[in-house]
Backbone as JSON Lines, residues from 0, in Angstrom:
{"i":0,"aa":"D","n":[108.25,12.52,120.18],"ca":[108.39,11.23,119.97],"c":[109.56,11.06,119.17]}
{"i":1,"aa":"A","n":[109.27,12.05,117.61],"ca":[110.08,12.28,116.69],"c":[109.79,13.7,116.01]}
{"i":2,"aa":"I","n":[110.7,14.43,115.43],"ca":[110.99,15.91,115.26],"c":[111.47,16.17,113.86]}
{"i":3,"aa":"S","n":[110.94,16.66,113.28],"ca":[111.65,16.77,112.12],"c":[111.66,18.32,111.2]}
{"i":4,"aa":"V","n":[112.31,18.5,110.56],"ca":[112.67,20.26,109.69],"c":[112.77,20.04,108.44]}
{"i":5,"aa":"R","n":[112.1,20.74,107.41],"ca":[112.65,20.85,106.44],"c":[114.06,21.47,105.98]}
{"i":6,"aa":"E","n":[114.99,22.19,106.86],"ca":[115.97,22.67,106.15],"c":[116.67,22.69,107.51]}
{"i":7,"aa":"T","n":[118.16,22.41,106.95],"ca":[119.28,22.23,107.81],"c":[119.34,23.3,108.93]}
{"i":8,"aa":"F","n":[119.28,24.64,108.6],"ca":[119.13,25.66,109.08],"c":[118.05,26.07,110.72]}
{"i":9,"aa":"A","n":[116.93,25.08,110.07],"ca":[115.76,24.78,111.61],"c":[116.63,24.32,112.44]}
{"i":10,"aa":"K","n":[116.66,22.98,111.73],"ca":[117.76,21.78,112.86],"c":[118.61,22.21,113.36]}
{"i":11,"aa":"D","n":[119.35,23.33,113.06],"ca":[120.61,23.46,114.05],"c":[119.85,24.64,114.91]}
{"i":12,"aa":"Y","n":[118.98,25.54,114.24],"ca":[118.76,26.45,115.65],"c":[117.87,25.77,116.57]}
{"i":13,"aa":"L","n":[116.98,24.73,116.27],"ca":[116.7,24.05,117.03],"c":[116.94,23.07,118.18]}
{"i":14,"aa":"M","n":[118.02,22.47,117.89],"ca":[119.15,21.22,118.2],"c":[120.05,22.62,119.58]}
{"i":15,"aa":"K","n":[119.73,24.15,119.27],"ca":[120.46,25.11,120.74],"c":[119.27,24.54,121.95]}
{"i":16,"aa":"V","n":[117.86,24.53,121.27],"ca":[117.15,24.83,122.29],"c":[116.33,23.66,122.82]}
{"i":17,"aa":"L","n":[116.55,22.53,122.02],"ca":[116.17,21.12,123.01],"c":[117.3,19.91,122.68]}
{"i":18,"aa":"D","n":[117.12,19.7,123.75],"ca":[117.97,18.64,123.63],"c":[117.36,17.03,122.79]}
{"i":19,"aa":"K","n":[117.07,17.09,121.9],"ca":[116.16,15.81,121.09],"c":[116.93,15.98,119.98]}
{"i":20,"aa":"K","n":[116.91,14.46,119.63],"ca":[117.9,14.5,118.06],"c":[116.29,15.11,117.1]}
{"i":21,"aa":"I","n":[116.96,16.18,115.59],"ca":[115.89,16.6,115.1],"c":[116.49,16.28,113.82]}
{"i":22,"aa":"D","n":[115.81,15.6,112.8],"ca":[116.37,15.17,111.31],"c":[115.57,16.42,110.73]}
{"i":23,"aa":"V","n":[116.21,16.27,109.06],"ca":[115.89,17.01,108.0],"c":[115.5,15.93,106.69]}
{"i":24,"aa":"I","n":[113.74,16.53,106.21],"ca":[113.3,15.62,105.58],"c":[112.82,17.08,104.4]}
{"i":25,"aa":"S","n":[112.11,16.48,103.7],"ca":[111.25,17.07,102.58],"c":[110.49,17.58,102.79]}
{"i":26,"aa":"D","n":[109.92,18.55,102.36],"ca":[108.91,19.84,102.21],"c":[108.01,18.28,101.59]}
{"i":27,"aa":"P","n":[106.48,18.66,102.56],"ca":[105.87,17.36,102.35],"c":[105.68,17.1,100.74]}
{"i":28,"aa":"T","n":[105.43,18.36,99.67],"ca":[105.05,18.25,98.45],"c":[106.17,17.0,97.59]}
{"i":29,"aa":"F","n":[107.11,17.06,98.36],"ca":[107.86,16.03,97.5],"c":[107.15,14.63,97.78]}
{"i":30,"aa":"L","n":[106.61,14.27,98.64],"ca":[105.94,13.0,99.37],"c":[105.14,12.32,98.12]}
{"i":31,"aa":"L","n":[104.41,13.36,97.33],"ca":[104.05,13.05,96.06],"c":[104.53,12.7,94.52]}
{"i":32,"aa":"S","n":[104.39,11.79,93.79],"ca":[104.95,11.5,92.59],"c":[104.04,12.6,91.96]}
{"i":33,"aa":"R","n":[105.21,12.67,90.61],"ca":[104.61,13.75,89.25],"c":[103.18,13.29,89.31]}
{"i":34,"aa":"E","n":[103.4,11.94,89.12],"ca":[101.85,11.28,88.62],"c":[100.66,11.49,89.51]}
{"i":35,"aa":"E","n":[100.88,11.75,90.35],"ca":[100.22,11.7,91.41],"c":[99.7,13.25,91.25]}
{"i":36,"aa":"W","n":[100.4,14.31,91.74],"ca":[99.89,15.13,91.94],"c":[99.07,15.94,90.32]}
{"i":37,"aa":"I","n":[99.55,15.45,88.99],"ca":[98.73,15.2,87.93],"c":[97.42,14.62,87.74]}
{"i":38,"aa":"D","n":[97.3,13.11,88.19],"ca":[96.28,12.55,88.41],"c":[95.83,12.92,89.47]}
{"i":39,"aa":"K","n":[95.66,13.24,90.54],"ca":[95.05,14.07,91.79],"c":[94.63,15.08,91.81]}
{"i":40,"aa":"L","n":[94.86,16.11,91.16],"ca":[94.54,17.39,90.97],"c":[94.48,17.67,89.89]}
{"i":41,"aa":"A","n":[95.73,17.83,89.3],"ca":[95.91,18.95,87.93],"c":[95.4,18.48,86.74]}
{"i":42,"aa":"S","n":[94.41,17.54,86.78],"ca":[93.96,16.91,85.96],"c":[92.25,17.4,86.16]}
{"i":43,"aa":"K","n":[92.17,17.96,87.21],"ca":[90.71,18.42,87.5],"c":[90.67,19.72,87.21]}
{"i":44,"aa":"S","n":[91.67,20.55,86.73],"ca":[91.74,21.85,86.79],"c":[91.31,22.22,85.11]}
{"i":45,"aa":"K","n":[90.45,23.93,85.37],"ca":[90.15,23.71,83.74],"c":[91.42,24.14,82.85]}
{"i":46,"aa":"Y","n":[92.41,24.67,83.62],"ca":[93.3,24.8,83.01],"c":[94.16,23.47,82.35]}
{"i":47,"aa":"Y","n":[93.73,22.12,82.65],"ca":[94.57,21.16,82.44],"c":[95.09,21.03,80.93]}
{"i":48,"aa":"K","n":[93.92,21.01,80.02],"ca":[93.88,21.06,78.45],"c":[93.97,22.43,78.35]}
{"i":49,"aa":"C","n":[95.06,23.2,78.23],"ca":[95.06,24.13,78.24],"c":[96.34,24.13,77.1]}
{"i":50,"aa":"E","n":[96.31,24.77,75.99],"ca":[97.39,24.61,74.94],"c":[98.31,25.8,74.66]}
{"i":51,"aa":"E","n":[97.76,26.98,75.23],"ca":[98.45,28.42,74.77],"c":[100.21,28.23,75.46]}
{"i":52,"aa":"K","n":[100.41,28.96,74.97],"ca":[102.14,28.79,75.55],"c":[102.22,30.08,76.22]}
{"i":53,"aa":"Y","n":[103.08,30.04,77.7],"ca":[103.14,31.13,78.3],"c":[104.15,30.85,79.73]}
{"i":54,"aa":"I","n":[104.56,32.29,80.13],"ca":[105.83,32.04,80.75],"c":[104.56,32.5,81.87]}
{"i":55,"aa":"L","n":[105.08,31.62,83.28],"ca":[104.31,31.83,84.81],"c":[105.02,32.47,85.52]}
{"i":56,"aa":"T","n":[104.56,33.13,86.14],"ca":[104.73,33.87,87.42],"c":[103.97,33.74,88.49]}
{"i":57,"aa":"Y","n":[104.96,33.42,89.6],"ca":[104.05,33.37,91.09],"c":[105.41,33.92,92.08]}
{"i":58,"aa":"F","n":[104.79,35.13,92.78],"ca":[106.17,35.8,93.67],"c":[104.98,35.72,95.11]}
{"i":59,"aa":"V","n":[106.02,35.8,96.14],"ca":[105.35,35.69,97.38],"c":[105.95,36.81,98.02]}
{"i":60,"aa":"S","n":[107.09,37.5,97.9],"ca":[108.18,38.26,98.07],"c":[107.56,40.3,97.3]}
{"i":61,"aa":"K","n":[108.37,40.66,98.43],"ca":[108.04,42.46,97.92],"c":[109.33,42.46,96.39]}
{"i":62,"aa":"E","n":[109.88,41.31,96.37],"ca":[111.04,41.46,95.02],"c":[110.16,41.89,93.9]}
{"i":63,"aa":"K","n":[108.72,41.36,93.73],"ca":[107.64,41.63,92.17],"c":[107.61,42.92,91.72]}
{"i":64,"aa":"N","n":[107.81,44.21,92.63],"ca":[108.01,45.13,92.32],"c":[109.24,46.11,92.1]}
{"i":65,"aa":"S","n":[110.28,45.14,92.19],"ca":[111.3,46.04,91.71],"c":[111.75,46.05,90.44]}
{"i":66,"aa":"R","n":[112.01,46.85,89.8],"ca":[112.52,47.49,88.77],"c":[113.15,46.16,87.91]}
{"i":67,"aa":"E","n":[114.48,45.87,88.96],"ca":[114.92,44.52,88.36],"c":[114.66,43.49,88.0]}
{"i":68,"aa":"C","n":[113.22,43.01,89.19],"ca":[112.46,41.76,88.53],"c":[111.59,42.09,87.73]}
{"i":69,"aa":"I","n":[110.81,43.4,87.44],"ca":[109.9,43.11,86.38],"c":[110.92,43.35,85.23]}
{"i":70,"aa":"Q","n":[112.15,43.96,84.83],"ca":[112.79,44.02,83.72],"c":[113.43,42.4,83.3]}
{"i":71,"aa":"F","n":[113.66,41.74,84.25],"ca":[113.81,40.14,84.27],"c":[113.01,39.56,83.49]}
{"i":72,"aa":"I","n":[111.61,39.64,84.09],"ca":[110.39,38.58,83.64],"c":[110.19,39.19,82.15]}
{"i":73,"aa":"K","n":[110.36,40.98,81.7],"ca":[109.77,41.15,80.83],"c":[111.03,40.91,79.74]}
{"i":74,"aa":"N","n":[112.67,40.36,80.07],"ca":[113.47,39.82,79.0],"c":[113.07,38.49,78.71]}
{"i":75,"aa":"Y","n":[112.83,37.94,79.31],"ca":[112.01,36.56,79.18],"c":[111.08,36.12,77.98]}
{"i":76,"aa":"S","n":[110.05,37.44,78.53],"ca":[108.6,37.94,77.52],"c":[109.08,37.91,76.27]}
{"i":77,"aa":"Q","n":[109.85,38.87,76.16],"ca":[110.49,39.37,75.02],"c":[111.39,38.19,74.48]}
{"i":78,"aa":"K","n":[112.22,37.86,74.22],"ca":[113.16,36.71,74.26],"c":[111.97,35.63,73.64]}
{"i":79,"aa":"Y","n":[111.33,35.15,74.22],"ca":[110.28,33.93,73.8],"c":[109.47,34.31,73.08]}
{"i":80,"aa":"N","n":[108.96,35.76,73.05],"ca":[107.59,36.05,72.82],"c":[106.38,35.2,73.15]}
{"i":81,"aa":"Y","n":[106.32,35.05,74.75],"ca":[104.9,34.34,75.11],"c":[104.47,35.33,76.3]}
{"i":82,"aa":"P","n":[103.75,35.31,76.25],"ca":[103.13,35.93,77.45],"c":[103.13,35.73,78.84]}
{"i":83,"aa":"V","n":[103.0,36.85,79.83],"ca":[103.31,36.08,81.31],"c":[101.89,36.45,81.98]}
{"i":84,"aa":"W","n":[101.66,35.08,82.31],"ca":[100.38,34.63,83.4],"c":[101.27,34.74,84.04]}
{"i":85,"aa":"S","n":[100.81,35.34,85.45],"ca":[100.85,35.7,86.47],"c":[99.78,35.26,87.8]}
{"i":86,"aa":"I","n":[100.06,33.97,88.57],"ca":[99.0,33.69,89.53],"c":[99.51,35.14,90.73]}
{"i":87,"aa":"Q","n":[98.22,35.19,91.61],"ca":[98.34,35.86,92.34],"c":[97.09,35.84,93.53]}
{"i":88,"aa":"F","n":[97.68,35.94,94.58],"ca":[96.42,36.05,95.66],"c":[96.29,37.6,96.44]}
{"i":89,"aa":"S","n":[96.66,37.89,95.98],"ca":[96.51,39.59,96.67],"c":[95.82,40.4,95.19]}
{"i":90,"aa":"T","n":[95.0,41.09,95.66],"ca":[94.8,42.2,94.77],"c":[95.85,42.69,93.82]}
{"i":91,"aa":"Y","n":[96.94,43.0,94.17],"ca":[98.44,43.77,93.78],"c":[98.04,43.64,92.28]}
{"i":92,"aa":"Y","n":[98.3,44.02,90.88],"ca":[98.22,44.17,90.09],"c":[99.86,44.0,89.26]}
{"i":93,"aa":"S","n":[100.09,42.73,89.17],"ca":[101.49,42.69,88.5],"c":[102.06,43.51,87.09]}
{"i":94,"aa":"K","n":[102.63,43.95,87.37],"ca":[103.52,45.1,86.25],"c":[103.6,44.26,84.92]}
{"i":95,"aa":"T","n":[103.79,42.83,85.35],"ca":[104.58,42.24,83.74],"c":[103.65,41.26,83.46]}
{"i":96,"aa":"G","n":[102.44,41.16,84.18],"ca":[101.36,40.14,84.06],"c":[100.6,40.39,82.09]}
{"i":97,"aa":"D","n":[100.47,39.24,81.54],"ca":[99.22,40.17,80.75],"c":[97.98,39.4,81.08]}
{"i":98,"aa":"K","n":[97.95,38.61,81.55],"ca":[96.92,37.71,82.17],"c":[97.07,37.65,83.42]}
{"i":99,"aa":"K","n":[96.17,37.79,84.69],"ca":[96.4,37.46,86.02],"c":[95.1,36.78,86.4]}
{"i":100,"aa":"I","n":[96.11,35.91,87.65],"ca":[94.91,34.64,87.69],"c":[94.9,35.15,89.71]}
{"i":101,"aa":"L","n":[93.66,34.66,90.09],"ca":[93.8,35.41,91.21],"c":[93.11,34.4,91.88]}
{"i":102,"aa":"G","n":[93.89,34.35,93.06],"ca":[93.11,33.08,93.83],"c":[93.12,31.51,92.96]}
{"i":103,"aa":"A","n":[93.74,31.2,92.49],"ca":[93.95,29.92,91.74],"c":[93.47,28.64,93.01]}
{"i":104,"aa":"S","n":[93.13,27.56,92.67],"ca":[92.4,27.03,93.44],"c":[93.92,26.25,93.09]}
{"i":105,"aa":"M","n":[94.58,25.1,94.53],"ca":[95.57,24.23,94.32],"c":[95.29,23.39,93.12]}
{"i":106,"aa":"E","n":[94.57,23.06,92.42],"ca":[94.2,22.42,91.18],"c":[94.84,22.95,89.85]}
{"i":107,"aa":"D","n":[93.84,24.41,89.95],"ca":[94.47,25.24,88.97],"c":[95.92,25.69,88.95]}
{"i":108,"aa":"F","n":[96.79,26.14,90.15],"ca":[97.93,26.38,90.3],"c":[98.95,25.06,89.52]}
{"i":109,"aa":"L","n":[99.03,23.64,89.92],"ca":[99.19,23.09,89.19],"c":[99.38,22.7,87.64]}
{"i":110,"aa":"A","n":[98.08,23.09,87.54],"ca":[97.87,22.61,85.9],"c":[98.59,23.83,85.33]}
{"i":111,"aa":"L","n":[98.44,25.2,85.98],"ca":[99.12,26.46,85.03],"c":[100.54,25.65,85.14]}
{"i":112,"aa":"V","n":[101.11,25.5,86.5],"ca":[102.36,24.94,86.29],"c":[102.65,24.4,85.16]}
{"i":113,"aa":"L","n":[101.99,23.05,85.01],"ca":[102.46,21.55,84.4],"c":[102.08,22.05,82.98]}
{"i":114,"aa":"N","n":[101.4,22.99,82.68],"ca":[101.57,24.08,81.3],"c":[102.4,24.93,80.92]}
{"i":115,"aa":"A","n":[102.39,25.38,81.7],"ca":[103.74,26.8,81.87],"c":[105.29,26.22,80.76]}
{"i":116,"aa":"Q","n":[105.81,26.96,79.96],"ca":[106.73,27.1,78.93],"c":[107.94,27.45,80.3]}
{"i":117,"aa":"I","n":[107.94,28.2,80.85],"ca":[109.1,28.52,81.63],"c":[108.19,29.13,83.08]}
{"i":118,"aa":"I","n":[108.81,28.94,83.98],"ca":[107.68,29.51,85.28],"c":[108.81,30.04,85.98]}
{"i":119,"aa":"I","n":[108.55,31.45,86.0],"ca":[109.48,32.69,86.86],"c":[109.28,32.87,88.34]}
{"i":120,"aa":"T","n":[109.56,32.26,89.15],"ca":[108.95,32.22,90.85],"c":[110.34,32.32,91.98]}
{"i":121,"aa":"D","n":[109.83,33.52,93.06],"ca":[110.98,33.31,94.28],"c":[110.2,32.61,95.36]}
{"i":122,"aa":"S","n":[109.22,31.66,95.59],"ca":[108.6,31.0,96.14],"c":[109.72,29.84,96.23]}
{"i":123,"aa":"F","n":[109.52,28.83,97.35],"ca":[110.11,27.56,97.33],"c":[108.88,26.61,96.96]}
{"i":124,"aa":"H","n":[107.66,26.58,97.45],"ca":[106.85,25.92,96.65],"c":[106.27,26.02,95.81]}
{"i":125,"aa":"G","n":[106.32,27.06,94.7],"ca":[106.39,27.45,93.33],"c":[107.5,26.4,92.69]}
{"i":126,"aa":"T","n":[108.78,26.82,93.51],"ca":[110.14,26.1,93.01],"c":[110.14,24.42,93.0]}
{"i":127,"aa":"A","n":[109.66,24.16,94.34],"ca":[109.3,22.83,94.23],"c":[108.41,22.17,93.73]}
{"i":128,"aa":"L","n":[107.63,22.57,93.53],"ca":[106.19,21.79,92.68],"c":[106.43,22.12,90.77]}
{"i":129,"aa":"S","n":[107.84,23.15,90.4],"ca":[107.91,23.39,89.16],"c":[109.22,21.72,89.12]}
{"i":130,"aa":"L","n":[109.67,21.83,89.95],"ca":[110.89,20.38,90.3],"c":[109.7,19.14,90.23]}
{"i":131,"aa":"N","n":[109.29,19.09,90.53],"ca":[107.89,18.19,91.33],"c":[107.28,17.35,89.82]}
{"i":132,"aa":"L","n":[107.06,18.22,88.88],"ca":[106.29,18.57,87.52],"c":[107.58,18.06,86.29]}
{"i":133,"aa":"E","n":[108.38,18.39,86.93],"ca":[109.49,18.59,85.66],"c":[109.73,19.26,85.02]}
{"i":134,"aa":"K","n":[109.54,20.69,85.04],"ca":[109.06,22.12,84.15],"c":[110.31,22.52,84.2]}
{"i":135,"aa":"N","n":[110.57,23.39,83.5],"ca":[111.47,24.12,83.58],"c":[111.08,25.64,84.37]}
{"i":136,"aa":"F","n":[112.21,25.97,84.6],"ca":[112.03,26.99,85.51],"c":[112.96,28.04,86.45]}
{"i":137,"aa":"V","n":[112.91,29.77,86.18],"ca":[114.15,30.22,87.12],"c":[113.2,30.74,88.33]}
{"i":138,"aa":"S","n":[114.12,30.38,89.63],"ca":[113.76,30.61,90.59],"c":[114.68,32.29,90.68]}
{"i":139,"aa":"Y","n":[113.75,33.46,91.56],"ca":[114.22,34.5,91.17],"c":[114.36,34.48,92.86]}
{"i":140,"aa":"N","n":[115.73,35.04,93.16],"ca":[116.34,35.23,94.5],"c":[115.1,36.2,95.45]}
{"i":141,"aa":"N","n":[114.26,35.31,96.87],"ca":[113.95,35.68,97.55],"c":[114.84,36.48,98.51]}
{"i":142,"aa":"S","n":[115.49,37.55,98.81],"ca":[115.71,37.84,99.69],"c":[115.33,37.82,101.08]}
{"i":143,"aa":"E","n":[114.01,37.84,101.21],"ca":[113.4,37.53,102.31],"c":[113.56,36.23,102.8]}
{"i":144,"aa":"N","n":[113.82,35.13,102.58],"ca":[113.65,33.77,102.97],"c":[114.48,33.02,101.6]}
{"i":145,"aa":"P","n":[115.81,33.27,101.53],"ca":[116.75,32.51,101.12],"c":[116.77,31.1,100.36]}
{"i":146,"aa":"L","n":[117.34,30.45,101.95],"ca":[117.68,29.19,102.34],"c":[116.88,28.42,101.88]}
{"i":147,"aa":"R","n":[116.11,28.23,101.79],"ca":[115.12,27.36,101.5],"c":[114.84,26.85,100.49]}
{"i":148,"aa":"V","n":[115.03,27.89,99.41],"ca":[115.09,27.61,97.67],"c":[116.83,27.24,97.78]}
{"i":149,"aa":"H","n":[117.62,27.61,98.26],"ca":[119.02,27.35,97.83],"c":[119.78,25.9,98.6]}
{"i":150,"aa":"N","n":[119.15,25.85,99.62],"ca":[119.5,24.31,100.26],"c":[118.65,23.09,98.97]}
{"i":151,"aa":"L","n":[117.57,23.35,98.56],"ca":[117.04,22.58,98.01],"c":[117.46,22.74,96.73]}
{"i":152,"aa":"L","n":[118.13,23.29,95.81],"ca":[118.92,23.27,94.42],"c":[120.28,23.13,94.46]}
{"i":153,"aa":"N","n":[120.78,23.43,95.75],"ca":[121.52,22.92,96.39],"c":[122.02,21.33,96.3]}
{"i":154,"aa":"R","n":[121.23,20.63,97.05],"ca":[120.76,19.06,96.76],"c":[121.02,18.68,95.33]}
{"i":155,"aa":"L","n":[120.19,19.54,94.96],"ca":[119.65,18.58,93.06],"c":[120.82,19.13,92.22]}
{"i":156,"aa":"H","n":[121.62,20.02,92.96],"ca":[122.71,20.27,91.55],"c":[122.12,21.53,91.07]}
{"i":157,"aa":"L","n":[121.25,22.29,91.06],"ca":[120.69,23.33,90.35],"c":[120.88,24.66,90.46]}
{"i":158,"aa":"L","n":[121.57,25.03,91.48],"ca":[121.78,26.13,92.04],"c":[122.05,27.37,90.72]}
{"i":159,"aa":"E","n":[122.77,27.14,89.65],"ca":[122.77,28.1,88.67],"c":[121.35,28.42,88.46]}
{"i":160,"aa":"R","n":[120.1,27.98,88.28],"ca":[118.59,28.02,87.94],"c":[118.25,29.49,89.27]}
{"i":161,"aa":"I","n":[119.0,29.41,89.86],"ca":[118.69,31.24,90.84],"c":[119.04,32.19,89.69]}
{"i":162,"aa":"N","n":[117.98,33.25,89.4],"ca":[118.09,34.45,88.9],"c":[119.13,34.37,87.2]}
{"i":163,"aa":"M","n":[118.73,32.88,86.95],"ca":[119.25,32.64,85.61],"c":[119.17,33.24,84.62]}
{"i":164,"aa":"D","n":[119.85,34.18,83.79],"ca":[119.16,35.09,82.97],"c":[119.21,35.05,81.7]}
{"i":165,"aa":"Y","n":[118.04,35.36,81.12],"ca":[117.42,34.68,79.55],"c":[118.41,34.62,78.79]}
{"i":166,"aa":"E","n":[119.93,35.1,78.98],"ca":[120.43,35.1,77.81],"c":[121.34,33.96,78.15]}
{"i":167,"aa":"S","n":[121.66,33.39,79.4],"ca":[121.91,31.39,79.4],"c":[121.15,30.63,79.98]}
{"i":168,"aa":"Y","n":[119.88,31.41,79.51],"ca":[118.86,30.19,80.06],"c":[119.12,28.82,79.51]}
{"i":169,"aa":"K","n":[118.73,27.67,79.77],"ca":[118.88,26.64,79.64],"c":[117.65,25.32,79.59]}
{"i":170,"aa":"T","n":[117.49,25.01,79.38],"ca":[115.8,23.74,79.7],"c":[116.81,22.63,81.01]}
{"i":171,"aa":"I","n":[116.56,22.05,81.22],"ca":[116.97,20.99,83.04],"c":[117.12,19.56,81.88]}
{"i":172,"aa":"D","n":[118.21,19.03,82.7],"ca":[117.46,17.46,82.0],"c":[117.24,17.04,83.25]}
{"i":173,"aa":"Y","n":[116.17,16.16,83.13],"ca":[115.69,15.54,84.34],"c":[115.92,14.43,84.61]}
{"i":174,"aa":"K","n":[116.82,14.13,83.84],"ca":[117.23,12.34,84.04],"c":[117.85,12.4,85.72]}
{"i":175,"aa":"N","n":[119.12,13.15,85.69],"ca":[119.77,13.29,87.14],"c":[118.44,14.0,88.23]}
{"i":176,"aa":"V","n":[118.07,14.87,88.06],"ca":[117.28,16.11,88.95],"c":[116.47,14.33,89.55]}
{"i":177,"aa":"R","n":[115.54,14.11,88.8],"ca":[114.55,12.69,88.89],"c":[115.21,11.57,89.52]}
{"i":178,"aa":"K","n":[116.43,11.36,89.94],"ca":[117.2,10.56,90.53],"c":[117.22,11.34,91.74]}
{"i":179,"aa":"G","n":[117.56,12.47,92.23],"ca":[117.97,12.98,93.22],"c":[115.96,13.15,93.96]}
{"i":180,"aa":"I","n":[115.09,13.34,93.1],"ca":[113.76,13.79,93.36],"c":[113.35,12.38,94.18]}
{"i":181,"aa":"D","n":[113.67,11.66,93.84],"ca":[113.36,10.2,94.1],"c":[114.17,9.76,95.81]}
{"i":182,"aa":"E","n":[115.39,10.5,95.4],"ca":[115.64,9.61,96.65],"c":[115.21,11.02,97.53]}
{"i":183,"aa":"I","n":[114.74,11.85,97.86],"ca":[114.63,13.03,98.92],"c":[113.32,12.5,99.2]}
{"i":184,"aa":"R","n":[112.64,11.77,98.22],"ca":[111.2,10.9,98.18],"c":[111.09,9.59,99.66]}
{"i":185,"aa":"K","n":[112.0,8.95,99.18],"ca":[112.08,7.89,99.85],"c":[112.39,8.24,101.01]}
{"i":186,"aa":"E","n":[113.68,9.13,101.36],"ca":[113.72,8.98,102.71],"c":[113.61,9.37,103.95]}
{"i":187,"aa":"S","n":[112.36,10.75,103.35],"ca":[111.49,11.41,104.06],"c":[110.22,10.68,104.38]}
{"i":188,"aa":"Q","n":[110.04,9.82,103.28],"ca":[108.54,8.41,103.26],"c":[109.0,7.33,104.56]}
{"i":189,"aa":"E","n":[110.46,7.05,104.01],"ca":[110.9,6.11,105.13],"c":[111.11,6.29,106.68]}
{"i":190,"aa":"W","n":[111.3,8.23,107.12],"ca":[111.72,8.7,108.27],"c":[110.26,8.75,108.65]}
{"i":191,"aa":"I","n":[109.01,8.81,107.78],"ca":[107.72,9.28,108.37],"c":[107.47,7.95,109.44]}
{"i":192,"aa":"V","n":[107.4,6.6,107.95],"ca":[107.28,5.2,108.73],"c":[107.73,4.58,110.03]}
{"i":193,"aa":"D","n":[109.04,5.46,109.64],"ca":[109.82,4.83,111.17],"c":[109.32,5.47,112.41]}
{"i":194,"aa":"A","n":[108.82,7.01,112.39],"ca":[108.8,8.05,113.19],"c":[107.33,6.95,113.59]}
{"i":195,"aa":"I","n":[106.17,6.57,113.0],"ca":[104.73,6.06,113.25],"c":[105.29,4.7,114.47]}
{"i":196,"aa":"E","n":[105.67,3.82,113.75],"ca":[106.18,2.93,114.14],"c":[106.93,2.86,115.1]}
């Protein structure tokens, strides 16, 4: 009765094979507000009250193994003099991590993002949750699946966050970004309600 996808390219692909209306709405992570993510999940983590300063990395592609990526992260760590904490879901040991967090729970993942000084990630959800929690982040280009992050950051006028070099790094002014996220959330919530009704 109702079909939605998260990206325009998926809509374009499906419309070639289906004779149905398809809408693009946000990733479900945007359906919750920053406060809801914190109150319902992050606040339950052992990392919630962490006062240490660190750069958090979360990588899902093979990019993490490249010399360029390793040097990219080291440059940030050296510039800001923060250790690198690496969230991992495999036994691969990050060559840039000072601390490895293996198999973080959702609560821990969110609290680690919330308390990080900078997040460096090639993951769509790493980027989306950084945005949701209004954190400073850099999206390292994931050559295996670049479109999802590009589409999201383009909509929020943050394309410069992709591979942002440490020398040109700047913090994010969330005033206008927050409006864009609120708009994304409202559109998606309305679509779901209309589809159910």
